[in-house]
Coordinates of C-alpha atoms in Angstrom, one line a residue:
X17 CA 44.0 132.0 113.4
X18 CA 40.1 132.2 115.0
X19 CA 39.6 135.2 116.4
X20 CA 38.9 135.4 120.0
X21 CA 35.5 136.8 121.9
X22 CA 34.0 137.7 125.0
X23 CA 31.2 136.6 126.6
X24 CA 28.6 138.6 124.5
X25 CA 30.0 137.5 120.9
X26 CA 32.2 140.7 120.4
X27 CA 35.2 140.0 118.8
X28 CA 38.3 140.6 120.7
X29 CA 41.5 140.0 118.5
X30 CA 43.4 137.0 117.9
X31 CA 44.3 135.0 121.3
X32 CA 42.5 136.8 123.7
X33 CA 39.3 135.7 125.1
X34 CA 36.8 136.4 128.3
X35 CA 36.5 133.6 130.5
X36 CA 33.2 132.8 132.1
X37 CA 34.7 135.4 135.6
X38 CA 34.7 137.7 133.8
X39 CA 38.7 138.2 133.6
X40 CA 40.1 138.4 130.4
X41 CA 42.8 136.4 129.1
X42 CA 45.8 135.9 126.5
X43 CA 47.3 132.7 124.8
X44 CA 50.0 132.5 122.3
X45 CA 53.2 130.4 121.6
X46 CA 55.8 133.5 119.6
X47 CA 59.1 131.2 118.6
X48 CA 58.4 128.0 120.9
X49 CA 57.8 130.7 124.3
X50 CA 54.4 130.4 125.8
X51 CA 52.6 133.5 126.6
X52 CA 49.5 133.1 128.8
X53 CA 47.9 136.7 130.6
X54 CA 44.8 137.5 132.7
X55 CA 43.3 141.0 133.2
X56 CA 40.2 142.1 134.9
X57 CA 40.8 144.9 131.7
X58 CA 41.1 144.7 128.4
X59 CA 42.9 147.3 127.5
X60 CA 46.0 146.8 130.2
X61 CA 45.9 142.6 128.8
X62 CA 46.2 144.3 124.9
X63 CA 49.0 146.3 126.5
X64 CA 50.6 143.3 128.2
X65 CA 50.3 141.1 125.4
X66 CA 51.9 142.8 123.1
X67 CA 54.6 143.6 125.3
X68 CA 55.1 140.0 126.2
X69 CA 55.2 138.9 122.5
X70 CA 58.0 141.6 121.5
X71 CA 59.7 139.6 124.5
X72 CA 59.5 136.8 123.0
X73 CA 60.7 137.8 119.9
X74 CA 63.4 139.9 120.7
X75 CA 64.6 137.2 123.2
X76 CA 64.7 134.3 120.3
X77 CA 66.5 136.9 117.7
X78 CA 69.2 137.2 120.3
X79 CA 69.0 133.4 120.7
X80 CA 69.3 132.6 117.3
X81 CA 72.2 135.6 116.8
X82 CA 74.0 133.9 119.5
X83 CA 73.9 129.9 118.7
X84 CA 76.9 128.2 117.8
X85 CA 76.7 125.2 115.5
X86 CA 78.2 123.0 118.3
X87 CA 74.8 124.0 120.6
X88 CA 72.6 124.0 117.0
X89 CA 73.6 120.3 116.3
X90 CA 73.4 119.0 119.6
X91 CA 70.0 121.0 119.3
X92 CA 68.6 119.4 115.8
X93 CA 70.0 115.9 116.6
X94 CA 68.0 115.4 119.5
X95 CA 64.7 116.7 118.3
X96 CA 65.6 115.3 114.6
X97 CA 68.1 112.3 114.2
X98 CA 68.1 110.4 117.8
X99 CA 64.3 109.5 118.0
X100 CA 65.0 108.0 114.5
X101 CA 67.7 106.2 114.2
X102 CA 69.2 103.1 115.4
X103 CA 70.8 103.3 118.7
X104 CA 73.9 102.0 117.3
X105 CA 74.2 104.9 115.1
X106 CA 74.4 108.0 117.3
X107 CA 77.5 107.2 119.2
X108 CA 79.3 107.0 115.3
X109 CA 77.6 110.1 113.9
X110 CA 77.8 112.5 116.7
X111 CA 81.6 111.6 116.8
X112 CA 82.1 111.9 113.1
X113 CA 80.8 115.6 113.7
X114 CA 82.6 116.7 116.7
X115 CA 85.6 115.4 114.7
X116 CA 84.9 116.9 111.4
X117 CA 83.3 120.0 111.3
X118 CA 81.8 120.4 115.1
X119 CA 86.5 120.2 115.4
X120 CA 87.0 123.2 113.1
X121 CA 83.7 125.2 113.0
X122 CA 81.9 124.5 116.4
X123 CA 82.6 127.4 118.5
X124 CA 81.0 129.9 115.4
X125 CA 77.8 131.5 115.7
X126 CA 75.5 130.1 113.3
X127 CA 74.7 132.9 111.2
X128 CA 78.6 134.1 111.0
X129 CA 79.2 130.6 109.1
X130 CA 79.6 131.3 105.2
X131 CA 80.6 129.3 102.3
X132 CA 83.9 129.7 102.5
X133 CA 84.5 128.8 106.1
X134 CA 82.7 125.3 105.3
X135 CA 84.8 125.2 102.0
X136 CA 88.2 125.3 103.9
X137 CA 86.9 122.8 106.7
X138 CA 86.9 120.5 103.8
X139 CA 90.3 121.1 102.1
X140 CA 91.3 121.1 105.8
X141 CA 89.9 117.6 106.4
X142 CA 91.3 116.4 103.4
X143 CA 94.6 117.7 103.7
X144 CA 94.8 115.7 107.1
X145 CA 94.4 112.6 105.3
X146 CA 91.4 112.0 105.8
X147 CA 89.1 109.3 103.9
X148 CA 87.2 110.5 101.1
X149 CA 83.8 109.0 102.3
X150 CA 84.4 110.0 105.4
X151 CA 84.3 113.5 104.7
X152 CA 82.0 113.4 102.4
X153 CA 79.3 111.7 105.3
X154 CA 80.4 114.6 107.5
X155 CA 79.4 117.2 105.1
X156 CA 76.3 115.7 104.0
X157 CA 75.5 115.6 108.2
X158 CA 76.2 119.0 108.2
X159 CA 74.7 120.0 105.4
X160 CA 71.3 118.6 106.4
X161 CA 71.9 120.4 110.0
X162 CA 72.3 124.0 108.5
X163 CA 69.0 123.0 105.9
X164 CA 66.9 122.3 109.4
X165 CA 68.6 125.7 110.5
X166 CA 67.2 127.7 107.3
X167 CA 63.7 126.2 107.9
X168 CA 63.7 127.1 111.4
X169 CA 64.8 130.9 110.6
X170 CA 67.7 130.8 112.3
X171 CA 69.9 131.5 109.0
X172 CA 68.7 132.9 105.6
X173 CA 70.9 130.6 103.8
X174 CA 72.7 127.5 104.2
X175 CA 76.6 127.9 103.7
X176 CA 76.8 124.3 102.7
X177 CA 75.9 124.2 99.2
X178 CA 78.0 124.9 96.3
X179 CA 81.3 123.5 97.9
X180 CA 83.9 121.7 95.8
X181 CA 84.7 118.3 96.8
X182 CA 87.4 116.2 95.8
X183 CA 85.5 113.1 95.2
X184 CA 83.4 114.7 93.0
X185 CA 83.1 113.4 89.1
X186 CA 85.5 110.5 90.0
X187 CA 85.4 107.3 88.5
X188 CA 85.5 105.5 91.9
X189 CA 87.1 101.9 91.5
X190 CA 86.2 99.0 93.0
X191 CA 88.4 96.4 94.2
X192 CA 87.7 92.8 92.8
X193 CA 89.9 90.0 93.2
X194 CA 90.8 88.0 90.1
X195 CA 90.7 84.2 90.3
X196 CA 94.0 84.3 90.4
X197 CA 95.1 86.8 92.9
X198 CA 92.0 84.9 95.2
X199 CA 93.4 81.7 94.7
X200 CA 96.9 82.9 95.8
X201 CA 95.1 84.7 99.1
X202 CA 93.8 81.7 100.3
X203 CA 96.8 79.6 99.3
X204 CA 99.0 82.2 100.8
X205 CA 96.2 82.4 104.4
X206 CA 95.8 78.3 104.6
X207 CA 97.7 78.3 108.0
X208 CA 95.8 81.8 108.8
X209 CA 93.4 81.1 112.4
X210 CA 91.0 83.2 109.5
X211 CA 91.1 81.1 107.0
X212 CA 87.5 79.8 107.6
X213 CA 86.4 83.1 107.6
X214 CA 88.0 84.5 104.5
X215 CA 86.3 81.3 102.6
X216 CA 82.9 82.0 103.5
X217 CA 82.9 85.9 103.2
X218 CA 84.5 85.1 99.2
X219 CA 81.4 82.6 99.0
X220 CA 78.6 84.3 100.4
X221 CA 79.3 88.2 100.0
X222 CA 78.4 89.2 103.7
X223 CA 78.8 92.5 104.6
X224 CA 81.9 92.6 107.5
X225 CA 79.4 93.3 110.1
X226 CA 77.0 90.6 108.8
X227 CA 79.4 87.8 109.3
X228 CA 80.4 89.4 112.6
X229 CA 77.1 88.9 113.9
X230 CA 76.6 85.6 112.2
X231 CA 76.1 83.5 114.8
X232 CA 75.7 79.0 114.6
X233 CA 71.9 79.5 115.0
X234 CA 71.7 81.0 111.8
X235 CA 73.9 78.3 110.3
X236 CA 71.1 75.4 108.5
X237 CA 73.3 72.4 107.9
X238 CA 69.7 70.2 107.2
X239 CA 68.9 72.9 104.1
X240 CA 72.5 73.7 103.7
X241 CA 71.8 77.5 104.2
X242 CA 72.7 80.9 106.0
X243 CA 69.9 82.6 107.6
X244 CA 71.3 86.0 107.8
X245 CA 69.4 88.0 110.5
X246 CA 71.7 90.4 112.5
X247 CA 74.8 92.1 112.7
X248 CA 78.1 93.0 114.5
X249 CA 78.1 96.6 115.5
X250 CA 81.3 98.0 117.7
X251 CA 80.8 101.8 118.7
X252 CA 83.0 103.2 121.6
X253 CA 80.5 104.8 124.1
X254 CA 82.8 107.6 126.3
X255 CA 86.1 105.5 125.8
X256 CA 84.6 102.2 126.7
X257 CA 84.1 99.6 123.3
X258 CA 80.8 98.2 122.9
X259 CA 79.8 95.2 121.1
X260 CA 76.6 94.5 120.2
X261 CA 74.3 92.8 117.5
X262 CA 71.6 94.7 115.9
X263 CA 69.6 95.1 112.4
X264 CA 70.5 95.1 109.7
X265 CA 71.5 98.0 107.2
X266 CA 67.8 97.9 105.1
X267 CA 65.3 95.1 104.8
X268 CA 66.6 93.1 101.7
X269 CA 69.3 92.4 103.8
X270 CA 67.6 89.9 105.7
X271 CA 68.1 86.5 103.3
X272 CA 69.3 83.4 102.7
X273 CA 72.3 82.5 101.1
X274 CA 72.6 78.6 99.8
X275 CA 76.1 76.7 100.9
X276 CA 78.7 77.5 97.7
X277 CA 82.0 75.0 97.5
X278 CA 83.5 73.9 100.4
X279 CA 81.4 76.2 102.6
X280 CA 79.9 73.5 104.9
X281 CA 83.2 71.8 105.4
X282 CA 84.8 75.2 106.4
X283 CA 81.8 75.7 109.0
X284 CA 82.6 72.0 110.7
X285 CA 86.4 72.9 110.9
X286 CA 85.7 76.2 112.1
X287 CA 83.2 74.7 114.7
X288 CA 86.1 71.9 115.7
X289 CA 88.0 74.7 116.0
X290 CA 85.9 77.3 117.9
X291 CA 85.4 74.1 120.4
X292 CA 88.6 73.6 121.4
X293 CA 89.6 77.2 122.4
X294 CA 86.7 77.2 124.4
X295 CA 87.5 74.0 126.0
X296 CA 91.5 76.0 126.9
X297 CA 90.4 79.3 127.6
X298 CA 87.4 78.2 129.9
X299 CA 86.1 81.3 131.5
X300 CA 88.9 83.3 129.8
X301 CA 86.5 83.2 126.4
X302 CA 85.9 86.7 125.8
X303 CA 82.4 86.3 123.6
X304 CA 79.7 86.1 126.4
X305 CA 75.8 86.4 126.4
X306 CA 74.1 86.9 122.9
X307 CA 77.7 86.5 121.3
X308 CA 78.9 83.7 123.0
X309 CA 77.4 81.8 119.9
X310 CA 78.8 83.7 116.8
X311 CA 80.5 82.0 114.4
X312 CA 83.7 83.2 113.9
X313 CA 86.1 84.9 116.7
X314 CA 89.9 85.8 117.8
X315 CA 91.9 82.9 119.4
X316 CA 91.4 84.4 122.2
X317 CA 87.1 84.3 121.5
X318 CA 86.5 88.3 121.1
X319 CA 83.9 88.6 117.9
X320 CA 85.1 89.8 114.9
X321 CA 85.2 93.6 114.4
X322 CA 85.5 95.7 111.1
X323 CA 89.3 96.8 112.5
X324 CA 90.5 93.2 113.5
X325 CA 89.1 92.0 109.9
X326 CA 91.0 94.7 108.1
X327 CA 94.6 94.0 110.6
X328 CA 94.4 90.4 109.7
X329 CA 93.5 90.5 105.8
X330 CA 96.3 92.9 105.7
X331 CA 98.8 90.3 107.3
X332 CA 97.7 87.9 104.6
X333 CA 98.3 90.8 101.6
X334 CA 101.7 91.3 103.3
X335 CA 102.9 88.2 103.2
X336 CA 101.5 87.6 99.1
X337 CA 103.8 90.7 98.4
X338 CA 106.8 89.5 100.9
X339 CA 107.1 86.4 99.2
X340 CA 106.8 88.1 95.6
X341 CA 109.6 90.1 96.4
X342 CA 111.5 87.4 97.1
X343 CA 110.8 85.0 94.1
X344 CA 111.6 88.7 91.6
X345 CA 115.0 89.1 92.9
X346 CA 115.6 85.3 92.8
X347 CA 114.2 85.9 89.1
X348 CA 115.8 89.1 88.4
X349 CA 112.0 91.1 87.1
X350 CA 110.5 93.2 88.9
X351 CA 108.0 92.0 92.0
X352 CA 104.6 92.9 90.9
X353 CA 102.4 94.1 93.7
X354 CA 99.4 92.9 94.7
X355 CA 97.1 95.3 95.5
X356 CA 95.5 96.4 98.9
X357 CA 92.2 94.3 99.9
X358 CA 89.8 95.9 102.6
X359 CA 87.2 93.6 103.9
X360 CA 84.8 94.5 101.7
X361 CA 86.7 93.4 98.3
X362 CA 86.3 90.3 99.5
X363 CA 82.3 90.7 99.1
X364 CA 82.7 92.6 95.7
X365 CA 84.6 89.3 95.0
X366 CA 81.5 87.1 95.7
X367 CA 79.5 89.9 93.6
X368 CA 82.0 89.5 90.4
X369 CA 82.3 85.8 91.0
X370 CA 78.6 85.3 90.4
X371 CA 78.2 87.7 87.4
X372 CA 81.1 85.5 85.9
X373 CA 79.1 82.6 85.9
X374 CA 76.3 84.3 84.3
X375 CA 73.8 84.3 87.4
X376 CA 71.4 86.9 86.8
X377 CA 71.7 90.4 88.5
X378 CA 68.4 89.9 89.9
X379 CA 69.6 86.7 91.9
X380 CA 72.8 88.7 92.5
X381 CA 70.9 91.6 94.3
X382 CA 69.2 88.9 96.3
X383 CA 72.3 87.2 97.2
X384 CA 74.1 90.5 98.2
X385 CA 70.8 92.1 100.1
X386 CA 70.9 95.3 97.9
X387 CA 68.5 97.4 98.6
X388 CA 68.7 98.8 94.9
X389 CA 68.6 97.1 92.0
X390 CA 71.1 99.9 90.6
X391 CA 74.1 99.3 92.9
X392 CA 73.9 95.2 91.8
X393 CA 73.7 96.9 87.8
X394 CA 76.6 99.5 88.9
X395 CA 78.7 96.8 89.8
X396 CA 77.7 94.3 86.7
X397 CA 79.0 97.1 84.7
X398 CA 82.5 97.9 86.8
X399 CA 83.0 93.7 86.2
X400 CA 82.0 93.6 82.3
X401 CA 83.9 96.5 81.4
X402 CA 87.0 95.4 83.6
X403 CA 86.8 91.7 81.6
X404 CA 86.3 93.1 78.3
X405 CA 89.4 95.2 78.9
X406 CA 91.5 92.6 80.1
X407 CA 89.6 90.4 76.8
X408 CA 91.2 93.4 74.8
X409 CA 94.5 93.5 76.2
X410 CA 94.2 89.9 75.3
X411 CA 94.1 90.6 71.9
X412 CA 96.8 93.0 71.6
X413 CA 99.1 90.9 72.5
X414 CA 98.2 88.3 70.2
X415 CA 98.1 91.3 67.5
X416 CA 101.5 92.0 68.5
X417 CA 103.0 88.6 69.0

């Protein structure tokens, strides 16, 4: 730092300085606190000024003994997350905290949180059921939160680190549908109000939110095309549900994806269709202003949300396994179960799909809007080591027969 003078040249010390009156003065900022003094003398302003500054410091120790990691967070995600990230996302992750961790270790003073209390926030969190990913987004929140704290000197060391994880060194499986077992969803969902939907997402790989937002704009029926641009976002803002488009997840996510199969003829039914509710329900439709147009919707017109795709996909995997059981006791064998499908199996489906038919992962990644190259490869690899064991099991049997 320059070292201050007065009016003759002498040197005076580091932020003090004589102003042209003759007065003297002294500037400093100790731990975000600005100090600024005047004295006619110099030696009362050193005095002052070094009184003021133990102040300061002494007053920010006691702060930073004092702050809880509820009042640290809300502190760091304002200055550090909410000018950076998309509106969308600060409803979702300052609810995922105050449910998480802000839930269990909120009310501690910063620098009383070790290792262990964070440890036994996350068996606690998983113990209550919940979702791998989910707790490991909260932690990974937190962990950043407690890093800005080191850097800031609030805390020597950041209890986050080092903490055993349940998901950790799995061999996380994907879920693909066979041909067959998505032959027998859409055979089993041909009478489903979804049915359009579920074609499209198995023949274009959109992300849940992505064919949400898709709205008939984006549809090119001249170049037989989807323009994908936007997507479907549903946050609950205090207790009230908003729905909104917005951007989408990273830059390679804005493509185009050609017309596969039937894809145009489902767009035309699902248009017929869309028609005709709105032509009953009148002013009763519930999508209104920049969603009035989206593509798919409830019969009722509400756009389609990641919860309401889930409900629905689940009906259709319900009644695959309710009509199994029936046909094994008619047989006598044992039903075989077909397994769970979240929304986004159906996307890994369009992924596998392609990589069957010997597209290249290059055109895959395009096609699926990743952002990295290695999440297309990572998923080449789950699909050629999951044929050439079904290829071996194959074999076996004809070994054995």
């Amino acid at each position: 730092m320059l070292m201050g003078k007065d009016l003759k040249g002498k040197e005076l010390g580091v932020g003090l300085y004589q102003r042209k009156n003759g007065l003297y003065e002294a500037k400093a900022t100790i731990d975000g606190v600005k100090i600024n003094l005047y004295n006619p003398s110099l030696t009362k302003l050193k005095a002052e000024f070094k009184e003021a500054k133990e102040n300061a410091s002494s007053a920010m120790n006691v702060k930073c003994k004092k702050i809880t990691l509820d009042e640290w967070f809300e502190e760091w995600f304002a200055t550090y997350k909410k000018p950076y990230i998309k509106e969308t996302s600060i409803v979702p992750m300052t609810s995922k905290f105050n449910n998480t961790f802000g839930r269990l270790l909120g009310d501690m003073r910063l620098q009383s949180i070790m290792n262990v209390h964070v440890q036994n926030a996350v068996t606690q969190l998983v113990s209550e059921g919940r979702a791998n990913s989910s707790v490991r987004e909260a932690l990974g929140t937190i962990t950043r939160c407690m890093e800005s704290a080191r850097n800031n000197r609030i805390i020597d060391i950041n209890p986050c680190f080092d903490i055993q994880v349940p998901w950790e060194n799995q061999n996380v499986k994907r879920r693909f549908l066979s041909t067959e077992e998505q032959e027998k969803f859409m055979e089993v969902a041909e009478f489903s109000w979804y049915k359009e939907r579920y074609y499209v997402m198995f023949h274009t790989g959109l992300r849940v939110g992505e064919v949400g937002g898709l709205k008939w704009e984006d549809v090119d029926f001249e170049n037989k095309c989807f323009n994908i641009r936007q997507a479907l976002a549903c946050n609950y803002n205090k207790g009230v549900k908003v729905q909104k488009l917005t951007t989408l997840k990273t830059q390679n996510s804005y493509r185009k994806i050609p017309f596969i199969g039937q894809v145009e003829e489902m767009l035309k039914t699902q248009k017929a269709k869309q028609n005709g509710i709105k032509k009953d329900l009148k002013e009763r439709y519930r999508s209104q202003g920049e969603l009035e147009s989206v593509v798919f919707c409830t019969t009722m017109g509400s756009p389609i949300t990641r919860y309401v795709a889930e409900k629905e996909i689940n009906k259709v995997v319900d009644a695959i396994n309710y009509e199994e059981s029936v046909d094994a006791v008619r047989e006598g064998r044992e039903p075989v179960e077909f397994e769970k499908v979240y929304p986004h199996a159906l996307r890994h489906t369009f992924c596998s799909r392609c990589f069957e038919k010997g597209i290249p992962p290059k055109v895959v990644q395009q096609l699926m809007g990743h952002a990295h190259y290695s999440t297309t490869m990572d998923i080449y690899t789950h699909v050629t080591e999951d044929t050439l064991e079904k290829e071996m099991d194959k074999f076996q049997e004809a070994m054995n027969a």
